Coordinates of C-alpha atoms in Angstrom, one line a residue:
X1 CA -20.5 -3.3 36.8
X2 CA -17.3 -5.3 37.3
X3 CA -14.4 -3.3 38.6
X4 CA -15.7 0.2 39.1
X5 CA -15.5 2.1 42.4
X6 CA -18.5 3.7 44.0
X7 CA -19.6 6.7 42.0
X8 CA -17.9 10.0 43.0
X9 CA -20.2 12.3 44.8
X10 CA -21.4 15.4 43.1
X11 CA -19.5 18.6 44.1
X12 CA -18.5 22.0 43.0
X13 CA -16.0 22.5 40.1
X14 CA -13.1 22.6 42.5
X15 CA -13.8 18.9 43.2
X16 CA -12.4 18.2 39.7
X17 CA -9.1 20.0 40.4
X18 CA -7.3 16.9 41.7
X19 CA -8.1 15.2 38.4
X20 CA -6.8 18.2 36.4
X21 CA -3.6 18.3 38.3
X22 CA -3.3 14.5 38.0
X23 CA -4.0 14.6 34.3
X24 CA -1.3 17.2 33.8
X25 CA 1.2 15.2 35.9
X26 CA 0.3 12.1 34.0
X27 CA 0.7 13.8 30.6
X28 CA 4.1 15.3 31.6
X29 CA 5.4 12.1 33.1
X30 CA 4.2 9.9 30.2
X31 CA 5.7 12.2 27.5
X32 CA 8.9 12.6 29.4
X33 CA 9.4 8.9 29.9
X34 CA 8.5 8.2 26.3
X35 CA 11.2 10.6 25.1
X36 CA 13.6 9.2 27.6
X37 CA 13.2 5.7 26.3
X38 CA 13.5 6.7 22.7
X39 CA 16.1 9.5 23.2
X40 CA 18.9 7.7 21.3
X41 CA 16.7 7.8 18.1
X42 CA 15.8 11.4 18.4
X43 CA 19.5 12.4 18.1
X44 CA 19.1 11.8 14.3
X45 CA 15.9 10.0 13.2
X46 CA 17.1 9.5 9.7
X47 CA 20.4 7.9 10.6
X48 CA 19.8 6.3 14.0
X49 CA 18.4 2.8 14.4
X50 CA 17.5 0.4 17.2
X51 CA 20.6 -1.7 17.8
X52 CA 18.8 -5.0 18.4
X53 CA 16.1 -4.7 15.8
X54 CA 17.0 -2.4 13.0
X55 CA 15.3 -4.9 10.6
X56 CA 11.8 -4.3 12.0
X57 CA 12.5 -0.6 12.1
X58 CA 13.2 -0.7 8.4
X59 CA 10.1 -2.8 7.8
X60 CA 7.8 -0.4 9.7
X61 CA 9.4 2.6 7.9
X62 CA 8.6 0.9 4.6
X63 CA 5.0 0.2 5.6
X64 CA 4.5 3.8 6.6
X65 CA 6.0 5.0 3.3
X66 CA 4.1 2.5 1.2
X67 CA 0.8 3.3 3.1
X68 CA 1.3 7.1 2.5
X69 CA 2.1 6.4 -1.2
X70 CA -1.2 4.5 -1.5
X71 CA -3.1 7.4 0.0
X72 CA -1.8 9.9 -2.4
X73 CA -1.9 7.6 -5.5
X74 CA -5.1 5.7 -4.9
X75 CA -3.4 2.3 -4.7
X76 CA -4.3 -0.9 -2.7
X77 CA -2.8 -0.6 0.8
X78 CA -3.3 -4.3 1.5
X79 CA -1.5 -5.9 -1.3
X80 CA 1.6 -4.8 -3.3
X81 CA 3.8 -6.0 -6.1
X82 CA 6.6 -3.6 -5.3
X83 CA 8.3 -6.3 -3.3
X84 CA 8.6 -10.0 -3.9
X85 CA 8.4 -9.6 -7.7
X86 CA 6.6 -11.2 -9.5
X87 CA 4.3 -12.7 -6.8
X88 CA 3.8 -9.7 -4.6
X89 CA 3.1 -9.6 -0.8
X90 CA -0.2 -9.8 1.1
X91 CA 0.1 -7.1 3.7
X92 CA -3.2 -8.1 5.3
X93 CA -1.4 -11.1 6.8
X94 CA 1.5 -8.9 7.8
X95 CA 1.5 -6.1 10.4
X96 CA 0.4 -3.5 7.9
X97 CA -0.4 -0.7 10.5
X98 CA -2.8 0.8 7.9
X99 CA -4.4 3.2 10.2
X100 CA -1.1 4.7 11.2
X101 CA 0.1 4.9 7.6
X102 CA -3.0 6.7 6.5
X103 CA -3.3 9.1 9.5
X104 CA 0.4 10.1 9.4
X105 CA 0.7 10.1 5.5
X106 CA 1.2 14.0 5.4
X107 CA 4.0 13.8 8.0
X108 CA 5.6 10.9 6.1
X109 CA 5.6 12.9 2.9
X110 CA 6.8 16.0 4.7
X111 CA 9.6 14.7 6.9
X112 CA 10.1 11.1 5.7
X113 CA 9.2 7.6 7.0
X114 CA 12.0 7.5 9.7
X115 CA 10.6 10.6 11.5
X116 CA 7.1 9.3 11.3
X117 CA 8.2 5.9 12.7
X118 CA 9.8 7.7 15.7
X119 CA 6.9 10.0 16.3
X120 CA 4.5 7.0 16.4
X121 CA 6.8 4.9 18.6
X122 CA 7.2 7.7 21.1
X123 CA 3.5 8.6 21.0
X124 CA 2.6 4.9 21.5
X125 CA 4.5 4.7 24.8
X126 CA 3.1 7.9 26.1
X127 CA -0.5 7.1 25.0
X128 CA -0.4 3.7 26.6
X129 CA 0.4 5.1 30.0
X130 CA -2.1 7.9 29.6
X131 CA -4.9 5.6 28.4
X132 CA -4.4 3.3 31.4
X133 CA -4.2 6.3 33.7
X134 CA -7.5 7.6 32.3
X135 CA -9.3 4.2 32.6
X136 CA -8.0 3.8 36.2
X137 CA -8.7 7.4 37.4
X138 CA -12.1 7.7 35.8
X139 CA -13.6 4.2 36.2
X140 CA -11.5 1.9 38.5
X141 CA -9.9 3.7 41.4
X142 CA -10.7 6.8 43.4
X143 CA -7.2 8.3 43.9
X144 CA -5.1 10.0 41.3
X145 CA -1.8 8.6 42.8
X146 CA -3.1 5.1 42.4
X147 CA -4.1 5.7 38.8
X148 CA -0.9 7.5 38.0
X149 CA 1.3 4.6 39.4
X150 CA -0.8 2.0 37.6
X151 CA -0.8 3.8 34.3
X152 CA 2.9 4.6 34.3
X153 CA 3.8 1.0 35.4
X154 CA 1.8 -0.5 32.5
X155 CA 2.9 2.0 29.9
X156 CA 6.6 1.6 30.7
X157 CA 6.6 -2.0 31.9
X158 CA 9.4 -4.4 30.9
X159 CA 7.4 -5.9 28.1
X160 CA 6.4 -2.5 26.7
X161 CA 10.0 -1.1 26.8
X162 CA 11.2 -4.4 25.2
X163 CA 8.8 -4.0 22.3
X164 CA 9.8 -0.4 21.9
X165 CA 12.7 -1.9 20.1
X166 CA 10.9 -1.0 16.8
X167 CA 7.5 -2.8 17.3
X168 CA 4.9 -0.1 16.4
X169 CA 2.2 -2.8 16.7
X170 CA 2.9 -4.1 20.2
X171 CA 3.7 -0.6 21.7
X172 CA 0.2 0.5 20.7
X173 CA -0.9 -0.7 24.2
X174 CA -3.4 2.2 24.4
X175 CA -5.8 0.0 22.4
X176 CA -6.2 -2.4 25.4
X177 CA -7.8 0.0 27.9
X178 CA -10.0 1.5 25.1
X179 CA -11.4 -1.9 24.1
X180 CA -11.7 -3.1 27.7
X181 CA -13.6 0.1 28.6
X182 CA -16.1 -0.4 25.7
X183 CA -16.6 -4.1 26.5
X184 CA -17.5 -3.3 30.1
X185 CA -20.0 -0.7 28.8
X186 CA -21.9 -3.2 26.6
X187 CA -24.4 -4.3 29.3
X188 CA -25.7 -0.7 29.6
X189 CA -29.3 -1.1 28.3
X190 CA -29.7 2.6 27.5
X191 CA -26.7 2.8 25.1
X192 CA -26.1 -0.8 23.9
X193 CA -26.3 0.3 20.2
X194 CA -23.9 3.2 20.5
X195 CA -21.6 1.1 22.7
X196 CA -21.6 -1.6 20.1
X197 CA -20.8 0.7 17.3
X198 CA -17.9 2.4 19.2
X199 CA -16.5 -1.1 20.1
X200 CA -16.8 -2.2 16.5
X201 CA -14.8 0.8 15.3
X202 CA -12.2 0.2 18.0
X203 CA -11.9 -3.4 17.0
X204 CA -11.4 -2.5 13.3
X205 CA -8.7 0.1 14.3
X206 CA -6.9 -2.5 16.5
X207 CA -7.0 -5.1 13.8
X208 CA -5.2 -2.8 11.4
X209 CA -2.5 -1.9 13.9
X210 CA -2.0 -5.1 16.0
X211 CA -4.2 -8.0 15.0
X212 CA -2.3 -10.4 17.3
X213 CA -2.7 -8.0 20.2
X214 CA -6.4 -7.6 19.4
X215 CA -6.8 -11.4 19.7
X216 CA -5.0 -11.4 23.1
X217 CA -7.3 -8.6 24.3
X218 CA -10.4 -10.5 23.2
X219 CA -9.1 -13.7 24.8
X220 CA -8.4 -11.9 28.1
X221 CA -11.8 -10.3 28.2
X222 CA -13.4 -13.7 27.5
X223 CA -11.5 -15.4 30.3
X224 CA -12.1 -12.6 32.8
X225 CA -15.9 -12.3 32.0
X226 CA -16.3 -16.1 32.1
X227 CA -14.6 -16.3 35.5
X228 CA -16.5 -13.3 36.8
X229 CA -19.9 -14.6 35.6
X230 CA -19.2 -18.1 37.0
X231 CA -18.9 -16.9 40.5
X232 CA -22.1 -17.7 42.5
X233 CA -22.5 -14.0 43.6
X234 CA -22.5 -12.8 40.0
X235 CA -24.6 -15.4 38.3
X236 CA -27.9 -13.5 38.6
X237 CA -26.4 -10.2 37.5
X238 CA -24.6 -12.0 34.6
X239 CA -27.8 -13.6 33.4
X240 CA -29.7 -10.2 33.6
X241 CA -26.9 -8.4 31.7
X242 CA -26.4 -11.2 29.1
X243 CA -29.1 -10.2 26.5
X244 CA -28.0 -6.6 26.4
X245 CA -24.4 -7.6 26.3
X246 CA -25.0 -10.0 23.4
X247 CA -26.9 -7.3 21.4
X248 CA -24.1 -4.9 21.9
X249 CA -21.5 -7.5 21.0
X250 CA -23.5 -8.4 17.8
X251 CA -23.5 -4.8 16.8
X252 CA -19.8 -4.5 17.4
X253 CA -19.2 -7.6 15.4
X254 CA -21.3 -6.4 12.5
X255 CA -19.6 -3.0 12.4
X256 CA -16.1 -4.5 12.6
X257 CA -17.0 -7.1 9.9
X258 CA -18.2 -4.3 7.5
X259 CA -15.1 -2.3 8.1
X260 CA -12.8 -5.3 7.8
X261 CA -14.5 -7.3 5.1
X262 CA -11.7 -6.8 2.5
X263 CA -8.8 -7.2 4.9
X264 CA -10.3 -10.3 6.4
X265 CA -10.9 -11.8 3.0
X266 CA -7.3 -11.1 2.0
X267 CA -6.1 -12.5 5.3
X268 CA -7.8 -15.8 5.1
X269 CA -8.5 -16.3 1.3
X270 CA -6.3 -13.8 -0.6
X271 CA -3.2 -14.5 -2.7
X272 CA 0.1 -15.0 -0.8
X273 CA -1.8 -16.0 2.3
X274 CA -0.5 -18.6 4.8
X275 CA -1.7 -20.3 7.9
X276 CA 0.1 -20.3 11.2
X277 CA 3.4 -18.6 11.6
X278 CA 7.0 -19.2 10.7
X279 CA 8.2 -18.9 14.3
X280 CA 8.7 -21.9 16.5
X281 CA 6.3 -21.8 19.5
X282 CA 8.8 -23.8 21.6
X283 CA 11.5 -21.2 21.1
X284 CA 9.1 -18.3 21.4
X285 CA 7.7 -19.4 24.7
X286 CA 8.3 -17.6 28.0
X287 CA 10.9 -19.2 30.2
X288 CA 9.2 -19.9 33.6
X289 CA 12.2 -18.2 35.3
X290 CA 11.7 -15.1 33.1
X291 CA 8.9 -13.9 35.3
X292 CA 11.3 -13.4 38.2
X293 CA 14.1 -12.1 36.0
X294 CA 15.1 -8.4 35.3
X295 CA 14.9 -6.9 31.8
X296 CA 18.0 -5.7 30.1
X297 CA 16.8 -2.1 29.5
X298 CA 16.2 -1.2 33.2
X299 CA 18.2 0.0 36.1
X300 CA 18.6 -3.6 37.2
X301 CA 19.8 -4.6 33.8
X302 CA 22.2 -1.6 33.8
X303 CA 23.6 -2.9 37.1
X304 CA 24.3 -6.3 35.5
X305 CA 21.2 -8.1 36.8
X306 CA 19.6 -8.5 33.4
X307 CA 19.3 -12.0 31.8
X308 CA 19.1 -13.5 28.3
X309 CA 16.1 -15.7 29.0
X310 CA 14.1 -14.1 26.2
X311 CA 14.2 -15.5 22.7
X312 CA 15.6 -12.1 21.7
X313 CA 15.8 -8.6 23.4
X314 CA 12.5 -7.5 21.8
X315 CA 10.6 -10.3 23.5
X316 CA 11.1 -9.7 27.3
X317 CA 7.4 -10.0 27.8
X318 CA 7.3 -10.7 31.5
X319 CA 10.7 -10.0 33.4
X320 CA 9.0 -8.5 36.4
X321 CA 11.7 -9.4 38.9
X322 CA 11.1 -11.4 42.1
X323 CA 10.4 -8.3 44.3
X324 CA 7.5 -7.2 42.1
X325 CA 6.0 -10.7 42.1
X326 CA 6.1 -10.7 45.9
X327 CA 4.6 -7.2 46.0
X328 CA 1.8 -8.2 43.6
X329 CA 1.0 -11.2 45.8
X330 CA 1.0 -9.0 48.9
X331 CA -1.3 -6.5 47.1
X332 CA -3.7 -9.4 46.2
X333 CA -3.8 -10.5 49.9
X334 CA -4.3 -6.9 51.1
X335 CA -7.2 -6.4 48.7
X336 CA -8.7 -9.8 49.4
X337 CA -8.8 -9.0 53.1
X338 CA -10.3 -5.6 52.7
X339 CA -12.8 -6.5 50.0
X340 CA -16.5 -7.3 50.4
X341 CA -17.8 -10.5 48.7
X342 CA -18.6 -8.7 45.5
X343 CA -15.1 -7.3 45.2
X344 CA -13.6 -10.6 46.0
X345 CA -15.4 -12.1 43.1
X346 CA -13.9 -9.5 40.8
X347 CA -10.4 -10.0 42.3
X348 CA -10.8 -13.7 41.9
X349 CA -11.6 -13.3 38.2
X350 CA -8.5 -11.0 37.7
X351 CA -6.3 -13.6 39.4
X352 CA -7.7 -16.4 37.3
X353 CA -7.1 -14.5 34.2
X354 CA -3.5 -13.8 35.2
X355 CA -3.0 -17.5 36.0
X356 CA -4.4 -18.6 32.7
X357 CA -2.1 -16.3 30.7
X358 CA 0.9 -17.1 32.7
X359 CA 0.5 -20.8 32.0
X360 CA -0.3 -20.3 28.3
X361 CA 2.8 -18.0 27.9
X362 CA 5.0 -21.0 28.9
X363 CA 4.2 -22.5 25.5
X364 CA 3.7 -26.1 24.5
X365 CA 6.5 -27.5 26.7
X366 CA 8.0 -26.1 29.9
X367 CA 11.3 -24.2 29.7
X368 CA 13.3 -23.3 32.9
X369 CA 16.5 -21.2 32.9
X370 CA 16.9 -21.8 29.2
X371 CA 16.5 -25.6 29.4
X372 CA 13.7 -27.1 27.4
X373 CA 11.9 -29.9 29.1
X374 CA 9.5 -32.6 27.9
X375 CA 6.7 -31.5 30.3
X376 CA 3.6 -30.8 28.2
X377 CA 1.6 -27.7 28.9
X378 CA -1.9 -26.5 27.8
X379 CA -0.7 -24.5 24.9
X380 CA 0.2 -27.8 23.2
X381 CA -3.5 -28.5 22.9
X382 CA -4.6 -24.9 22.0
X383 CA -1.6 -24.0 19.8
X384 CA -2.8 -25.9 16.6
X385 CA -6.2 -24.2 16.7
X386 CA -7.0 -21.5 14.0
X387 CA -5.8 -18.0 14.9
X388 CA -4.1 -19.4 18.0
X389 CA -1.6 -21.0 15.7
X390 CA -0.5 -17.6 14.5
X391 CA 0.3 -16.4 18.1
X392 CA 3.6 -16.4 19.8
X393 CA 3.0 -17.9 23.3
X394 CA 5.6 -15.7 25.1
X395 CA 3.6 -12.6 24.1
X396 CA 0.6 -13.9 26.1
X397 CA 2.6 -12.7 29.2
X398 CA 1.9 -9.2 28.1
X399 CA -1.7 -9.7 29.4
X400 CA -0.3 -10.2 32.9
X401 CA 1.3 -6.8 33.0
X402 CA -2.0 -4.8 33.1
X403 CA -3.4 -7.2 35.8
X404 CA -0.3 -6.5 38.0
X405 CA -0.8 -2.8 37.3
X406 CA -4.4 -3.0 38.4
X407 CA -3.3 -4.8 41.6
X408 CA -0.8 -2.1 42.3
X409 CA -3.3 0.7 41.7
X410 CA -6.0 -0.9 43.8
X411 CA -3.5 -1.5 46.6
X412 CA -2.3 2.1 46.6
X413 CA -6.0 3.2 46.6
X414 CA -6.6 1.1 49.6
X415 CA -3.5 2.2 51.4
X416 CA -4.4 5.9 51.0
X417 CA -8.0 5.4 52.1
X418 CA -9.5 4.8 55.5
X419 CA -10.6 1.2 56.2
X420 CA -14.2 0.4 55.7
X421 CA -16.6 1.0 58.6
X422 CA -16.7 -1.9 61.0
X423 CA -13.4 -3.4 59.7
X424 CA -10.2 -3.6 61.8
X425 CA -7.3 -1.3 60.7
X426 CA -5.2 -4.0 59.2
X427 CA -2.9 -1.5 57.7
X428 CA -1.7 -0.3 61.1
X429 CA 0.8 -1.5 63.6
X430 CA -0.2 -2.7 67.1
X431 CA 0.3 0.8 68.5
X432 CA -1.9 2.3 65.9
X433 CA 0.8 3.8 63.6
X434 CA 0.1 3.3 59.9
X435 CA 2.2 0.8 58.0
X436 CA 2.3 2.9 54.9
X437 CA 6.1 3.5 55.1
X438 CA 6.7 -0.3 54.9
X439 CA 4.5 -0.5 51.9
X440 CA 6.3 2.4 50.3
X441 CA 9.6 0.6 50.8
X442 CA 8.1 -2.5 49.2
X443 CA 6.9 -0.5 46.2
X444 CA 10.3 1.1 45.8
X445 CA 12.2 -2.2 46.0
X446 CA 9.9 -3.7 43.4
X447 CA 9.6 -0.8 41.0
X448 CA 12.8 1.2 41.1
X449 CA 14.9 -1.7 39.6
X450 CA 12.5 -1.8 36.7
X451 CA 12.8 1.9 35.8
X452 CA 13.5 1.9 32.1
X453 CA 16.7 3.0 30.4
X454 CA 17.0 4.3 26.9
X455 CA 17.0 1.9 24.0
X456 CA 20.3 1.0 22.5
X457 CA 20.8 2.7 19.2
X458 CA 23.4 2.7 16.4
X459 CA 24.2 4.7 13.3
X460 CA 23.0 2.9 10.2
X461 CA 24.3 3.3 6.7
X462 CA 22.6 6.1 4.7
X463 CA 20.5 5.6 1.6
X464 CA 22.9 5.9 -1.3
X465 CA 23.1 9.0 -3.5
X466 CA 22.2 6.9 -6.4
X467 CA 18.7 6.7 -4.9
X468 CA 18.5 10.1 -3.1
X469 CA 19.6 12.0 -6.2
X470 CA 17.1 10.1 -8.4
X471 CA 19.9 8.7 -10.6
X472 CA 18.2 5.3 -10.6
X473 CA 15.5 6.7 -12.9
X474 CA 18.0 6.8 -15.8
X475 CA 18.4 3.0 -15.5
X476 CA 15.0 1.8 -14.6
X477 CA 11.8 2.5 -16.5
X478 CA 8.6 3.4 -14.7
X479 CA 7.5 0.4 -12.6
X480 CA 10.8 -1.3 -13.3
X481 CA 12.8 -3.6 -11.0
X482 CA 16.0 -2.9 -9.1
X483 CA 17.8 -5.8 -7.5
X484 CA 19.8 -4.5 -4.5
X485 CA 22.7 -6.6 -3.3
X486 CA 22.4 -8.4 -1.0
X487 CA 18.8 -9.3 -1.8
X488 CA 16.4 -7.7 0.7
X489 CA 15.5 -9.7 3.7
X490 CA 15.0 -9.1 7.4
X491 CA 18.8 -9.3 7.9
X492 CA 19.6 -7.0 4.9
X493 CA 16.7 -4.6 4.7
X494 CA 18.3 -1.8 2.7
X495 CA 16.3 -2.4 -0.5
X496 CA 13.0 -1.5 1.2
X497 CA 14.7 1.6 2.8
X498 CA 15.6 2.7 -0.7
X499 CA 12.0 2.1 -1.8
X500 CA 10.7 4.1 1.2
X501 CA 12.8 7.0 0.3
X502 CA 11.8 7.0 -3.4
X503 CA 8.1 6.7 -2.6
X504 CA 8.0 9.6 -0.1
X505 CA 10.2 12.0 -2.1
X506 CA 8.2 12.1 -5.3
X507 CA 10.6 9.9 -7.3
X508 CA 8.1 7.3 -8.3
X509 CA 8.0 3.5 -8.0
X510 CA 10.5 0.8 -8.5
X511 CA 10.0 -2.8 -7.5
X512 CA 12.5 -5.3 -5.9
X513 CA 12.8 -9.0 -5.8
X514 CA 12.5 -10.6 -2.4
X515 CA 11.8 -8.4 0.6
X516 CA 11.2 -8.4 4.3
X517 CA 7.6 -9.7 4.8
X518 CA 5.8 -12.8 5.9
X519 CA 4.6 -15.0 3.1
X520 CA 3.9 -18.6 2.2
X521 CA 6.5 -21.3 1.8
X522 CA 7.2 -22.4 5.3
X523 CA 6.9 -26.1 6.5
X524 CA 3.4 -27.6 6.6
X525 CA 1.8 -24.6 4.9
X526 CA 3.0 -22.1 7.5
X527 CA 4.5 -18.8 6.8
X528 CA 8.2 -17.8 6.4
X529 CA 10.2 -14.5 6.3
X530 CA 10.7 -13.6 2.6
X531 CA 10.2 -15.7 -0.4
X532 CA 11.5 -19.2 -0.9
X533 CA 15.1 -18.6 -2.1
X534 CA 16.2 -19.1 -5.7
X535 CA 19.7 -20.1 -6.6
X536 CA 21.1 -16.6 -7.2
X537 CA 19.8 -14.8 -4.1
X538 CA 20.7 -17.8 -2.0
X539 CA 24.3 -17.8 -3.3
X540 CA 24.8 -14.0 -2.9
X541 CA 23.1 -13.7 0.5
X542 CA 25.4 -16.5 1.8
X543 CA 28.4 -14.7 0.4
X544 CA 27.3 -11.4 2.1
X545 CA 27.1 -13.2 5.4
X546 CA 30.2 -15.4 5.3
X547 CA 32.5 -13.6 2.9
X548 CA 33.3 -16.9 1.1
X549 CA 32.9 -16.8 -2.7
X550 CA 32.2 -20.2 -4.1
X551 CA 33.4 -21.3 -7.5
X552 CA 31.3 -19.6 -10.2
X553 CA 31.0 -21.2 -13.6
X554 CA 28.6 -21.5 -16.5
X555 CA 25.9 -23.2 -14.5
X556 CA 25.8 -20.5 -11.9
X557 CA 25.8 -17.8 -14.5
X558 CA 23.0 -19.5 -16.4
X559 CA 21.0 -19.8 -13.2
X560 CA 21.6 -16.1 -12.5
X561 CA 20.4 -15.2 -16.0
X562 CA 17.2 -17.2 -15.5
X563 CA 16.6 -15.7 -12.0
X564 CA 17.0 -12.1 -13.3
X565 CA 14.6 -12.9 -16.1
X566 CA 12.1 -14.4 -13.6
X567 CA 12.4 -11.3 -11.4
X568 CA 12.2 -9.0 -14.5
X569 CA 15.2 -7.1 -13.2
X570 CA 16.4 -4.0 -15.0
X571 CA 19.5 -3.3 -13.0
X572 CA 21.5 -5.0 -10.2
X573 CA 22.9 -2.5 -7.6
X574 CA 25.6 -2.8 -5.0
X575 CA 26.0 0.2 -2.7
X576 CA 29.3 1.2 -1.2
X577 CA 27.8 1.1 2.3
X578 CA 25.3 -1.7 3.3
X579 CA 23.5 -2.1 6.5
X580 CA 23.5 -5.6 8.0
X581 CA 20.8 -5.9 10.7
X582 CA 22.4 -9.0 12.4
X583 CA 25.9 -9.2 10.9
X584 CA 28.3 -7.0 8.9
X585 CA 27.9 -7.4 5.1
X586 CA 31.0 -8.6 3.4
X587 CA 31.1 -6.0 0.6
X588 CA 34.3 -7.0 -1.2
X589 CA 33.3 -10.6 -1.4
X590 CA 29.9 -9.7 -2.6
X591 CA 31.4 -7.5 -5.3
X592 CA 33.6 -10.4 -6.5
X593 CA 30.7 -12.8 -6.5
X594 CA 28.4 -10.4 -8.4
X595 CA 31.1 -9.7 -11.0
X596 CA 31.5 -13.4 -11.5
X597 CA 27.8 -13.9 -12.1
X598 CA 26.9 -10.7 -14.0
X599 CA 30.2 -9.5 -15.5
X600 CA 32.1 -6.3 -15.0
X601 CA 30.0 -3.6 -13.3
X602 CA 29.6 0.1 -14.0
X603 CA 30.5 2.8 -11.4
X604 CA 27.7 5.3 -10.9
X605 CA 27.6 7.8 -8.0
X606 CA 28.2 5.7 -4.9
X607 CA 27.1 2.3 -6.3
X608 CA 28.3 -0.5 -8.6
X609 CA 25.6 -1.5 -11.0
X610 CA 24.9 -4.1 -13.7
X611 CA 22.3 -3.1 -16.3
X612 CA 20.3 -6.2 -17.4
X613 CA 19.5 -6.7 -21.1
X614 CA 16.4 -8.8 -21.3
X615 CA 16.1 -11.4 -24.0

């Protein structure tokens, strides 16, 4: 249909050997690069953490531990009261990665959540490159080199490496080629039912791993298909394919709706739901200059050419560098000149899709070189719409990466092929010599600076012996509540790390106040990270960050007593070593403040604790 090459001619089994060699090379290269990028974590999975995003790493480890716990204990994987006591947390509106948690539950129980996290992260990177290589080699290009280059570029693009900083959802880029492949198969009148069922299952899996990513894939498919069908050369074919396409799409929707009925109900109507997101779309918009900038975790970044144009190091969603933008434009011109009218219609649809997502990624107002302007952009109109209001505009740039990868792959395919019959040899010099070396230099100049470097990693504080030895069970009844200090949030995630250890080492359950999750309480009904603070956690978390202990009197102690009663706390715990994801925790100041609020502590193992007597 849309972007497929001419069918390969039938031949003897030896005709498939290039694919076999190419497949092996793709596998080796993808796995090697995945281990290269994550190598710092493999040194010690239990102790190493991503430097710039240890908070999200802790969250995903907790999600894997909690999901495994629900598998073996028959609990609800979509809602929990183990965090944010007493209200609980709606995991359907968070990135629950339920499919991963269930599939890898045995590994999580065997080796622990940190190992499972690292296995999935590494596998995501390799699988993304392999999945795009497979789609390209089997359906879109003729040559293995073209497919290999396209797959490796997409799988280890700046955006993918940036999100490898602990985002198990966004590194699951293998979902995109799977869904795109099934969407392009829907018009097949012989298999529309099967294709619809397979697509529906794929959608359900994608929703449970990366709902925002699924939305972007659907939006990209819609824009591409609309642009393709609107072209005069394709209108007749589009009208002919539409009935079968709609039937298959309806089947896919029905299958996905059945599989996702409960998660969707929780997402839109369940307790602790919210609308929109707690992140500012103006801040989390792609800087226009970022498209020509270099990412930090690349050879160019290592040479000092990286920039800080992203909202944070995990959101370098474009960062292609000027040479790659020039190369992509040159590839588009090359392909346009060599294409027949039908191919030009497809190329036009690809370029329109890229343009739409580039502009949308700029957010509601233009931002250039870090300077926010008052220039309104289309996202300002679309951003308030349902579902769109939960998307971060800068991440829309991730859709541009596969399109550039396709242009590169198609161009390599064209460069390695003879020109079509009757067409001039535009790829040759005046004397007939091929221009391929010039193109090779262009590809090298564009891609070598983007070669990824390993993620930055650090040692994080271990889970205290008080937890690992199971001592906590002497102070907390079954289903009781531990209040770790400082209270668990994205910047101080240790409480959920403690929970993850207990859940996956057969120690049973304990709940915690607060937690790192998205929940209600933000402005205008939008979400926020963690619960709305109460007086005690607000005071202690500020002390942990600043080291300044405010005057503590009867009023503060009375508020603390009320808060502990609200949270149903059995024991307050301050470990000797605390991990701060964004700043060092001021342990001594925190100990003084907690003593002022709760009285003298007890010393047990490697923690200070305050048992709570409920009245």
